[in-house]
Amino acid sequence: MDKVGEELTRTTVLSTQYLRTSVECISSSMSAMVPQEIFDLCIDWLEASQESSLPTLKTCTLICSSWLPRARYHIFRRLSVDFRFRFRETLPELINQLRIEIFANPSIVPYVRVLSLQLQYSLGHQTGSESPYEILSDIPFTHLQQLHINFACSLLTKDYPWRLSRLLRLLKNNPYLEHLSLRNFAIDAPSMHELLRTLATYSSCMKTLALDDIRSFRWSKTENAWPPPPRPISLERLLVFDGPDFDLMSFVFRHGFFDWNALKTLALVGSFNEAGVKALVESECGRNTSFLTLDLRNLRSENLLEAILGNFTQLHKLQLLPPSVDNHGILSYTLEQLGRQPSFEQLASLYISNPILVFPLDTQLVELTKAMPSLRHVSFNFGSWLQENAIDPADMKTRLPLTGRTGVLDSQPDVDTLI
């Protein structure tokens, strides 16, 4: 009986070795017959064609060694770190775990291309002086293409220089960065100048910049003495969203950080005072811009609005964010300007966010579509206003009788997402 068992064991071992050798030979012969680029394209297609492709990509890592790098690239390409969730570990333990298991892992670090950081955290998890901002100095990635950081109301000012310096070091280490989104923080003028100057110096591939929910920004009397950027940033998309009565808009347009000839998409949301309008007009921004989002809530002067629209002569899509109570008639005047100026004849899509102001303007919108031969789409974001006022969405076409050329009137925006 023992001899029979030994023979079976020996046969099993030999069969396993033969099978492994056969698989390796098949893989080698396949690689010899089919170029590796074809396999890489198949793995790329697999990642792009399936919403939940992670299990399949993990299986690809086990097929053969030549499939491993491409499969790992897609598995670890996106990394999101969010401290808002409740964990059993304390905050220092979580940060230390990130350092050991991710930042020091050679199987992960080379493949990360998109990094999202949510630095807001629960005070119940904090023990000691360590905070989520500590990880900014430990991030080892050098080939990031997208970086998204929510600073959770942090102060990136001269009073906290170590926070800004860690962010700048991260930007300097990633020269291939194409998309940068920084939101929910307060910053002073010298720090903003240093941030944009760093981007102009080290981020030559930058295409998209979003400065979202910026607070407490004030101009500085020493701005004229600051050195200019070495070269302008050739952005394609720019989002600027600051709080009320701040000066970020005028700062962005005043210091020559951007090559406005390359800008295709621009969103200006928040405070937009007279100084900001003047800086925009003088910068000649908008000549090649095709998609504009304009906040009308702080534009109380018809002259300011006319000055802004005069810069944008190549628009195809326009989003207007009017005030909830338009005592100055700024939306009505905007529509008049659109229909009057020949430069807007190629406008194809118009989106208005406030339906309360739309209904008295139905006749004007009809005239607007007649004045713009290229206008194909008019859209309104009604939100909860329809329900609150007991209005049937099916009645929209009778309340707003647009010409048949624009098709069905939408109650939701049908424009591309900005970022």
Tab-separated table of N, CA and C in Angstrom, residues 34 46 72 74 190 197 200 205 237 246 291 357 377:
chain	number	residue	atom	x	y	z
A	34	VAL	N	2.975	36.744	-30.643
A	34	VAL	CA	2.192	37.976	-30.552
A	34	VAL	C	3.016	39.045	-29.843
A	46	LEU	N	-9.578	46.122	-21.465
A	46	LEU	CA	-10.293	45.461	-20.379
A	46	LEU	C	-10.602	46.442	-19.258
A	72	ARG	N	-0.774	45.660	-13.231
A	72	ARG	CA	-0.514	46.433	-12.006
A	72	ARG	C	-0.733	47.927	-12.248
A	74	HIS	N	-2.910	49.399	-14.080
A	74	HIS	CA	-4.334	49.729	-13.986
A	74	HIS	C	-4.898	49.468	-12.591
A	190	PRO	N	1.125	86.343	-0.960
A	190	PRO	CA	2.487	85.827	-1.202
A	190	PRO	C	2.518	84.316	-1.401
A	197	ARG	N	3.829	80.330	-9.154
A	197	ARG	CA	5.171	80.404	-9.727
A	197	ARG	C	5.808	79.011	-9.772
A	200	ALA	N	4.335	77.257	-12.746
A	200	ALA	CA	4.899	77.780	-13.983
A	200	ALA	C	6.316	77.271	-14.221
A	205	CYS	N	3.457	70.484	-18.182
A	205	CYS	CA	2.398	69.684	-18.806
A	205	CYS	C	1.009	70.040	-18.289
A	237	ARG	N	-8.017	74.408	-19.227
A	237	ARG	CA	-9.210	74.558	-18.388
A	237	ARG	C	-8.819	75.206	-17.061
A	246	PHE	N	-13.617	88.787	-1.920
A	246	PHE	CA	-12.191	88.476	-1.963
A	246	PHE	C	-11.603	88.947	-3.284
A	291	PHE	N	-15.852	77.567	-23.948
A	291	PHE	CA	-16.806	77.172	-22.909
A	291	PHE	C	-16.591	78.081	-21.696
A	357	LEU	N	-36.216	83.341	-12.779
A	357	LEU	CA	-36.051	84.510	-13.631
A	357	LEU	C	-36.292	84.205	-15.103
A	377	HIS	N	-29.223	74.331	-28.367
A	377	HIS	CA	-29.627	73.754	-27.087
A	377	HIS	C	-29.771	74.851	-26.038
